[in-house]
Coordinates of C-alpha atoms in Angstrom, one line a residue:
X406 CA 0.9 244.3 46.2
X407 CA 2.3 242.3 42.9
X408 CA 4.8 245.0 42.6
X409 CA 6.1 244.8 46.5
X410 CA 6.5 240.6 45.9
X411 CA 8.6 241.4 43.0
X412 CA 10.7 243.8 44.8
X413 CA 11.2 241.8 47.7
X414 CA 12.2 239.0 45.5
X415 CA 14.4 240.8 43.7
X416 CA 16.2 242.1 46.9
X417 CA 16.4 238.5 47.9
X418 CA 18.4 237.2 44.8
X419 CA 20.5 240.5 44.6
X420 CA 21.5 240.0 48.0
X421 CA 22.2 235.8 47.5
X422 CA 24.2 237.5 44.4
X423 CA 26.2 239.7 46.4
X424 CA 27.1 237.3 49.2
X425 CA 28.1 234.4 46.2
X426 CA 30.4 237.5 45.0
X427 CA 31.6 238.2 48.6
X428 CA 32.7 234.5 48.8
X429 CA 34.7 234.3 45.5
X430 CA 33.5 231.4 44.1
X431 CA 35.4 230.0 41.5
X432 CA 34.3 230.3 37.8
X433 CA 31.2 228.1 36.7
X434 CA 31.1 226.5 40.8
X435 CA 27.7 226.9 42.7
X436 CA 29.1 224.7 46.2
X437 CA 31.2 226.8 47.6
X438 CA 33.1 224.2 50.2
X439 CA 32.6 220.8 50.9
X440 CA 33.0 219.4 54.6
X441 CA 33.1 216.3 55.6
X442 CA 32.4 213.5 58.4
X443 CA 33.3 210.4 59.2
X444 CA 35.7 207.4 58.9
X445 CA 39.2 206.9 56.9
X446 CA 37.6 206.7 53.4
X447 CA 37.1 210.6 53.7
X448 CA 39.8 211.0 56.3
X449 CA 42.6 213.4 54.8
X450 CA 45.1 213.2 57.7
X451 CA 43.4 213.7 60.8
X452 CA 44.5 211.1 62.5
X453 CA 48.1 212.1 61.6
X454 CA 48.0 214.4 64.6
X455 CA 46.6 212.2 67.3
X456 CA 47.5 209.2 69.3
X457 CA 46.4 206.3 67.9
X458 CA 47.9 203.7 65.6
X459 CA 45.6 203.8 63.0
X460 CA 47.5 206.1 60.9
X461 CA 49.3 206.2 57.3
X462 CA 51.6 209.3 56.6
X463 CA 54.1 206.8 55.6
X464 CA 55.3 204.8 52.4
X465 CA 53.8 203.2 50.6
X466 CA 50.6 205.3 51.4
X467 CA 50.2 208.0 49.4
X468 CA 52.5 206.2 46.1
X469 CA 50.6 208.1 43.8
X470 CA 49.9 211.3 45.5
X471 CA 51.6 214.8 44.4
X472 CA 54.8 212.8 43.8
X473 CA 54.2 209.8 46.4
X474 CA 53.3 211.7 49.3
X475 CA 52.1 210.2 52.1
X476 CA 49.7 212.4 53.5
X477 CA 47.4 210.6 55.8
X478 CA 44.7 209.2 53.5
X479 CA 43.9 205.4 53.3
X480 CA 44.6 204.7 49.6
X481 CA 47.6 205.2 47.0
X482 CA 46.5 208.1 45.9
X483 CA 42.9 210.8 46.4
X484 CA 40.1 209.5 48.2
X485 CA 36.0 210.5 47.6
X486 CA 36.4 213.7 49.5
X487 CA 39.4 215.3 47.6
X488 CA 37.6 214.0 44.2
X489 CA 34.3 215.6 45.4
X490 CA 35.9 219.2 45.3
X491 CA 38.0 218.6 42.0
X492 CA 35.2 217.6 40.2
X493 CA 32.8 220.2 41.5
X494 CA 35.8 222.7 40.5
X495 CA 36.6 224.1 44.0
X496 CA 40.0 223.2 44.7
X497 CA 42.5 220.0 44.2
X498 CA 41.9 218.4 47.2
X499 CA 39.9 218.9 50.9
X500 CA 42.8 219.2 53.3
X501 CA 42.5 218.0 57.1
X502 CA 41.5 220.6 59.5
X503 CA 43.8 219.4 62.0
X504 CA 46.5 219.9 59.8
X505 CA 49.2 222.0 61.3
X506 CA 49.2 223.5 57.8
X507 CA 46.1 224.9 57.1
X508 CA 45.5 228.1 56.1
X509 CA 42.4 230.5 56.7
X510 CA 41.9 230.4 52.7
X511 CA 41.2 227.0 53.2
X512 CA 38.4 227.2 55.6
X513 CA 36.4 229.3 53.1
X514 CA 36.4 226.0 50.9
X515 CA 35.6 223.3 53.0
X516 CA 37.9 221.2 55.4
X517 CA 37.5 217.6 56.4
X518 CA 36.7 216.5 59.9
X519 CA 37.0 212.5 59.7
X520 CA 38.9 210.1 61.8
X521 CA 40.3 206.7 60.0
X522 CA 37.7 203.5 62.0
X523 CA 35.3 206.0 63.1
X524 CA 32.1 205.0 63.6
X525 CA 28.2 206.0 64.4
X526 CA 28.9 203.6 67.4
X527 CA 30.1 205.7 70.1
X528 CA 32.3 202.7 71.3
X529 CA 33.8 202.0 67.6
X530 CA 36.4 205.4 67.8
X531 CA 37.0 204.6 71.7
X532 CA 38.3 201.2 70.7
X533 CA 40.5 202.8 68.0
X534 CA 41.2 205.9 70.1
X535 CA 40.3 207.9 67.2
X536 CA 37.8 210.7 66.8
X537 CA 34.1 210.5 67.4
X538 CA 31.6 211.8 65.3
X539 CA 30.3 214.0 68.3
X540 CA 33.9 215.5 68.8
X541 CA 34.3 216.2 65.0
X542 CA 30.7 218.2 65.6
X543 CA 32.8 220.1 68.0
X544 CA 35.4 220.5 65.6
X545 CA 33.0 221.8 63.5
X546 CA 31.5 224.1 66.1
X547 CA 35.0 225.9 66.5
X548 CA 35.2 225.8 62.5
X549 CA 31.8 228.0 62.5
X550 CA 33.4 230.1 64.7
X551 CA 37.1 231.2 62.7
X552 CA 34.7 231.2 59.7
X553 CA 32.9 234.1 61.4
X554 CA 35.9 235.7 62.0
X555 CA 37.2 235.9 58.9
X556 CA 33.9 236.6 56.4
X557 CA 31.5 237.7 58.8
X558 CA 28.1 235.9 60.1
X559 CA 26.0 236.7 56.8
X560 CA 28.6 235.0 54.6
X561 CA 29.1 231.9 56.9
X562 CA 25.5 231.3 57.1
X563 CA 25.5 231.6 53.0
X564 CA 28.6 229.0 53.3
X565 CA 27.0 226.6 55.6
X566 CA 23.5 226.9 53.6
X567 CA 25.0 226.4 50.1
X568 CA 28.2 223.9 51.0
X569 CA 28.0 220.1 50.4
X570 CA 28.3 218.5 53.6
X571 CA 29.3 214.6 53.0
X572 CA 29.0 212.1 55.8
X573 CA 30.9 208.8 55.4
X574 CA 30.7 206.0 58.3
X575 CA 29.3 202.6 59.1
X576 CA 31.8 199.7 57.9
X577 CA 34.0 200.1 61.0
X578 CA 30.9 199.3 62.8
X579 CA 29.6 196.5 61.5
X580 CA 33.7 195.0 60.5
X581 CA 35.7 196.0 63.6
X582 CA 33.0 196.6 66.7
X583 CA 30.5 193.8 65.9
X584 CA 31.8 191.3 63.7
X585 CA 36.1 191.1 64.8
X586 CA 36.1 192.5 68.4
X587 CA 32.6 191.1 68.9
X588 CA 32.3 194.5 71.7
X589 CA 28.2 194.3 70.5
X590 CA 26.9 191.1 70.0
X591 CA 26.0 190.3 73.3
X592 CA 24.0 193.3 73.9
X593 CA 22.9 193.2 70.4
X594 CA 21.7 191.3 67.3
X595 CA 22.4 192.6 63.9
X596 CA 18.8 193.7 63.8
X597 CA 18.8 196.1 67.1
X598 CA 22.5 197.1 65.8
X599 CA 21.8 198.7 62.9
X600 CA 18.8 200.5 64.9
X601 CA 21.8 201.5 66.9
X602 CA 23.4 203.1 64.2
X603 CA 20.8 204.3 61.8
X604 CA 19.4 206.3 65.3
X605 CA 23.3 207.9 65.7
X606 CA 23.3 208.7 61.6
X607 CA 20.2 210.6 62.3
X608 CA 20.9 212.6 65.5
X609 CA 24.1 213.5 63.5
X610 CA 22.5 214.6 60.5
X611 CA 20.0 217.1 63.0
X612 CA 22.8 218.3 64.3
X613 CA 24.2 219.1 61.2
X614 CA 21.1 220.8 60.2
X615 CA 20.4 222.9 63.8
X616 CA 24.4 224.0 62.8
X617 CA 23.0 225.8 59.3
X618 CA 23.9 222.6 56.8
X619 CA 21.2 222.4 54.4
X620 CA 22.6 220.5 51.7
X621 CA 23.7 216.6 53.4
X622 CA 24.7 213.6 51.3
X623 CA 25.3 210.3 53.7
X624 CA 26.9 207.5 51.9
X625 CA 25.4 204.2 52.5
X626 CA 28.5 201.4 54.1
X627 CA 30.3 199.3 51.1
X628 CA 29.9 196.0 50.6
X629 CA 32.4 195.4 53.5
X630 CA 32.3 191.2 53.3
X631 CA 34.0 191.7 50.0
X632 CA 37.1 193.8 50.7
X633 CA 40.2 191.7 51.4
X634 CA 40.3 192.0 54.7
X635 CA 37.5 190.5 55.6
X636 CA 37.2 187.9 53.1
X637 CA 40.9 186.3 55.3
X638 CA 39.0 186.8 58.2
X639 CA 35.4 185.4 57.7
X640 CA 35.5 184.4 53.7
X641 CA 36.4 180.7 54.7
X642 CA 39.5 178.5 52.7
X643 CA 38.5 180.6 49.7
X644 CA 38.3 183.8 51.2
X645 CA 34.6 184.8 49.6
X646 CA 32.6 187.9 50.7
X647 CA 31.4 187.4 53.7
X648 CA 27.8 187.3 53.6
X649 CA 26.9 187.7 57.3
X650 CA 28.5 191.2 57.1
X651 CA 27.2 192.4 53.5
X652 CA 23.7 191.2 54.8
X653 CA 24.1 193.4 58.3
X654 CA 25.4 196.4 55.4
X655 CA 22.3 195.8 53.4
X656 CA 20.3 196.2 56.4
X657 CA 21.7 199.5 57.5
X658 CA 21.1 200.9 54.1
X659 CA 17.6 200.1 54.3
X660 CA 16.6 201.4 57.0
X661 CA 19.5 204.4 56.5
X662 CA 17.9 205.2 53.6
X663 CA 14.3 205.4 55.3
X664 CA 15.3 207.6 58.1
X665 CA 17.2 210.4 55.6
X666 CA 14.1 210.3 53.1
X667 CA 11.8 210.9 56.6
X668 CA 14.3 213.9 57.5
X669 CA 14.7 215.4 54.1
X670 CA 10.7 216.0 54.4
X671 CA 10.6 217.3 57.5
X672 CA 13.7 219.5 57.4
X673 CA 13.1 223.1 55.3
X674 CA 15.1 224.4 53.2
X675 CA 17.4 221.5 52.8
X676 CA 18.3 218.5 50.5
X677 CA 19.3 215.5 52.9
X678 CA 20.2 212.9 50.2
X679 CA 21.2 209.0 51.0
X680 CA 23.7 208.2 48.6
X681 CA 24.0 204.0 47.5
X682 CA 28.2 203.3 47.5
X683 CA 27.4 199.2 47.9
X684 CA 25.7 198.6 44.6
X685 CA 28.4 200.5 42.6
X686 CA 31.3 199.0 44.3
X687 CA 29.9 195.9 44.2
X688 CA 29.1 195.9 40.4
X689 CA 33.1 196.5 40.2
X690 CA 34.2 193.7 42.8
X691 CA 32.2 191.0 41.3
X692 CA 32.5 192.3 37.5
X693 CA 36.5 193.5 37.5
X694 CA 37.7 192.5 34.8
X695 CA 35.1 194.0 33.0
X696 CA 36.1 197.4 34.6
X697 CA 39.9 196.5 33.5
X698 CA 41.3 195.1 36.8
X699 CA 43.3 192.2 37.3
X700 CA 43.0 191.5 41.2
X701 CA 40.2 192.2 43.2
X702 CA 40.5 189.8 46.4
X703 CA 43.8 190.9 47.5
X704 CA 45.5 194.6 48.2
X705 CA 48.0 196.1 46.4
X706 CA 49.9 196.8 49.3
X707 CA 52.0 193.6 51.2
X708 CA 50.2 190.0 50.8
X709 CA 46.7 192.1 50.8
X710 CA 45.1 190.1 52.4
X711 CA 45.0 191.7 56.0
X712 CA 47.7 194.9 55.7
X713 CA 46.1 198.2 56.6
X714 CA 47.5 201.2 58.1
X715 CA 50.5 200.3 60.5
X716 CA 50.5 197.2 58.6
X717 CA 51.0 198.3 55.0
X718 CA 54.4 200.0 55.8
X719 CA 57.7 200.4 54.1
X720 CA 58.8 197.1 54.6
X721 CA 56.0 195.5 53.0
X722 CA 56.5 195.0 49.3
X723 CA 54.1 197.0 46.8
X724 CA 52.5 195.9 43.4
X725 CA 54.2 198.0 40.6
X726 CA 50.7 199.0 39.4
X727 CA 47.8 199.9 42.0
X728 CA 45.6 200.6 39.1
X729 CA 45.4 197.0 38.2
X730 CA 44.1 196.5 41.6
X731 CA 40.5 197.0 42.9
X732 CA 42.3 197.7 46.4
X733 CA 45.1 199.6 47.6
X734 CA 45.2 198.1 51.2
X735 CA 43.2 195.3 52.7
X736 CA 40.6 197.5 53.6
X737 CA 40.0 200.6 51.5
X738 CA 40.2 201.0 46.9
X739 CA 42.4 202.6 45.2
X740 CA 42.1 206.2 43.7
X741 CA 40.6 204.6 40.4
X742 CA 37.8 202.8 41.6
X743 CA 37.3 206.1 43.8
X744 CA 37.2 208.0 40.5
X745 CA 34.5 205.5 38.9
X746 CA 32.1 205.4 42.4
X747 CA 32.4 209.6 42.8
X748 CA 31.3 209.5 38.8
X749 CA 28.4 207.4 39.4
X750 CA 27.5 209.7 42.4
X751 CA 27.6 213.0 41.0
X752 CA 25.9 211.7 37.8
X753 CA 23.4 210.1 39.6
X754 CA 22.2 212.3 42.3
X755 CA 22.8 215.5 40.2
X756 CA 25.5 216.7 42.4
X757 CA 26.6 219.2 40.4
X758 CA 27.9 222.6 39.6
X759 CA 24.9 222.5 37.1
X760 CA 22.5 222.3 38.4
X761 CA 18.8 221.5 37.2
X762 CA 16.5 224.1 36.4
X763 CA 14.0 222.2 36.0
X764 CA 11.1 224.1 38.0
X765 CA 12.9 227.4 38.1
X766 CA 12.7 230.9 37.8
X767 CA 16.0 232.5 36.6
X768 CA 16.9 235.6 36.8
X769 CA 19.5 237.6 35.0
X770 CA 21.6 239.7 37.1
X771 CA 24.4 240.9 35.4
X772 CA 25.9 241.3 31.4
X773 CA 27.1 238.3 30.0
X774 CA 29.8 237.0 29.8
X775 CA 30.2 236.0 33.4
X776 CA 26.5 236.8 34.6
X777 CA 24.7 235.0 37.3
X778 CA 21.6 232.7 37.0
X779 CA 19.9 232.8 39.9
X780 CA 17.4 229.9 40.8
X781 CA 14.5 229.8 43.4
X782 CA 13.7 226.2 43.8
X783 CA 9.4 226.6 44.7
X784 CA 9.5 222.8 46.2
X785 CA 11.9 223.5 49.0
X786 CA 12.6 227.4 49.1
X787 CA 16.0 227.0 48.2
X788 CA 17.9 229.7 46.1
X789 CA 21.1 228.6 44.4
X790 CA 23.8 230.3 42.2
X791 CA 23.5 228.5 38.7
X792 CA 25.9 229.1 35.8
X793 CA 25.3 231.4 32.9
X794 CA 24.6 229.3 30.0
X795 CA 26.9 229.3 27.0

C-alpha cells in the first residue's frame, strides 16, 4: 500500500515535471504568465483600441519607455504589471491582449485584460465607456480558449493553475463614481458603497477561480486623497489629501481584506492573497524626500495638478526629470515609485520565483545542473516547480 502512494506520487510530480517542460519556462522561473485585471495602473493599452477618451498612446506618455514610446499605459514609463513579469524573470513587459500586435507566444506568458477608470462598480466603466470587469472575464474566457488551441487542455489547465493572476481596481470608484460625479451617493453611503464593491471584488475573484486560477493577488486601492488630482479637487487652498476619500479607501481595504482571507480558506488548492498598496505608497507620499523626490503634490506632466490622459498631451509642458517626481500625471506614479511598491510586494508576500520550502517535500527529478525541485505544499495540496539550488 506504502509502495502504490509512492508511485502514485511520483507519477504526479513526473507528470507536473513534464507539463513545466512542455510550457518552456524560462530558466530559474516557477509562474509561468501573469494575467491581469482591472483599472489603468495595470492597463497596458487596452483602451488604445476602443472608444473612449480615456486613453494615452501619445507624448508625453510613455517619455521613458523603449525610447519614449507611448504605448497606452498611464505613467512615463512601466507600470506594476510589466514590472511583475520582469522581476519574476518571464518576459520584459505584459503586453495588452487587445493589441493588434500580439502574437500567440505571447499568450503562453500572460496578457493583460485592464481598462484605464475601471471599476468593481458596474456603473464606474459605463461612465467612462471603458471595459468592465465582467467583459474583461469574457476576454478571458476567449483567451482560455486560443490557449487550448495552441498547447492543448492539460497544459492550459497547468498555465491557469500555476500563473499569477493580479487584480488591480477600486480608486476610480471611490474618486470618479462616488466622490466627483457623485453617480452613488444618493443611493449610497460610504459604508453600503464599499459593501458594494468588496461583494463585486469577491464574485470576481470566484469567477476567476471556477475559470482554473488558483494563485490571485488583489491589490488593496492607494491612498487616492493624496494623489494630485484630488488634492485640487477636494484638498482645500492647500491642496491636502483628502481625508474623506483615504478614509472610504481604508474602509474597502478592511473589509477587502476580510472577504479574500474568508475565500482563500474556503477555496482548495489556491492562494488568494490581499496585497496592502496604500501603506507603501503612502510611507513615500508623506516621507518623499526621504525616498529622494523633490515633488510629491503635483505631476510631472502639465501644471499636475489635474492633467491625466487627454489632458497630459503634447502641448502640455513636461518636467525634465520624472524621477524627481512621486507622480507622472495627476493621477497615477511614475515608473520609480512603481519599482519601490512592486519591491515591497514581492518581498513581502513571497511572490517569488523562489519560492519557500518551508514544509516541503522535494524531489529530485533530473541531473544537475538544470534539475527540477519539485514541491508538494501538505497545507493546501499545491505542487509547484522550485529551482534547483546552487
Amino acid at each position: 500500500m506504502q509502495l502504490t502512494s509512492l508511485m502514485l506520487r511520483f507519477i504526479v510530480l513526473f507528470g507536473l515535471w513534464y507539463l513545466t517542460k512542455a510550457v518552456k519556462l524560462p530558466p530559474n522561473v516557477s509562474v509561468p504568465a501573469v494575467i491581469a485585471f482591472g483599472d489603468s495602473i495595470v492597463d497596458s493599452g487596452n483602451n488604445n483600441n476602443i472608444k473612449t477618451l480615456v486613453k494615452c498612446n501619445f507624448p508625453p506618455y510613455g517619455k521613458d519607455f523603449q525610447g519614449g514610446t507611448p504605448t497606452g499605459r498611464f505613467c512615463n514609463g512601466k507600470i506594476p504589471s510589466d514590472l511583475l513579469v520582469e522581476e519574476l524573470g518571464i518576459k520584459e513587459y505584459l503586453p495588452a491582449y487587445l493589441d493588434p500586435n500580439l502574437k500567440s507566444s505571447d499568450l503562453l506568458t500572460g496578457v493583460c485584460f485592464a481598462s484605464g477608470a475601471s471599476g468593481y462598480d458596474p456603473l464606474t466603466p459605463k461612465i467612462a465607456s471603458v471595459i468592465s470587469l465582467s467583459d474583461q472575464l469574457e476576454m478571458f474566457k476567449e483567451y482560455i480558449g486560443k490557449l487550448k488551441g495552441i498547447v492543448g487542455e492539460s497544459k492550459t489547465n497547468f498555465i491557469l493553475a500555476n500563473s499569477l493572476f493580479v487584480v488591480v481596481a477600486g480608486s476610480d470608484d471611490i474618486a470618479n463614481t462616488y466622490f466627483v460625479t457623485h453617480a452613488r451617493v444618493l443611493q449610497y453611503d460610504i459604508p453600503a458603497y464599499t459593501d458594494l464593491m468588496v461583494n463585486s471584488a469577491s464574485d470576481f475573484v470566484k469567477e476567476l477561480y471556477k475559470l482554473g486560477a488558483r494563485r490571485i493577488a488583489v491589490l488593496s486601492a492607494p491612498p487616492i486623497g493624496c494623489v494630485p488630482s484630488q488634492r485640487t479637487l477636494a484638498g482645500g487652498l492647500v491642496r491636502e489629501c483628502a481625508e474623506k476619500y483615504n478614509n472610504a479607501a481604508k474602509l474597502f481595504n478592511s473589509k477587502l481584506s476580510n472577504e479574500l482571507k474568508s475565500l482563500g480558506q474556503n477555496s482548495s488548492n489556491s492562494r488568494i492573497v490581499y496585497i496592502d498598496v496604500y501603506n507603501p505608497l503612502l510611507d513615500i507620499i508623506v516621507n518623499y524626500q526621504k525616498y529622494g523626490y523633490k515633488v510629491v503634490d503635483r505631476g510631472c506632466c502639465g501644471t499636475g495638478k489635474l492633467e491625466v490622459a487627454v489632458l497630459c498631451n503634447p502641448l502640455d509642458a513636461t518636467c525634465s526629470n520624472a524621477s524627481e517626481y512621486v507622480f507622472w500625471d495627476s493621477y497615477h506614479p511614475t515608473e520609480g515609485v512603481y519599482r519601490k511598491i512592486i519591491t515591497q510586494v514581492l518581498q513581502k508576500y513571497d511572490i517569488d520565483h523562489h519560492l519557500s520550502l518551508e514544509g516541503c517535500q522535494i524531489y529530485v527529478v533530473g541531473p544537475n545542473p538544470g534539475y527540477v525541485l519539485l514541491c508538494l505544499v501538505s497545507s493546501h495540496h499545491n505542487i509547484h516547480r522550485v529551482d534547483s539550488p546552487t
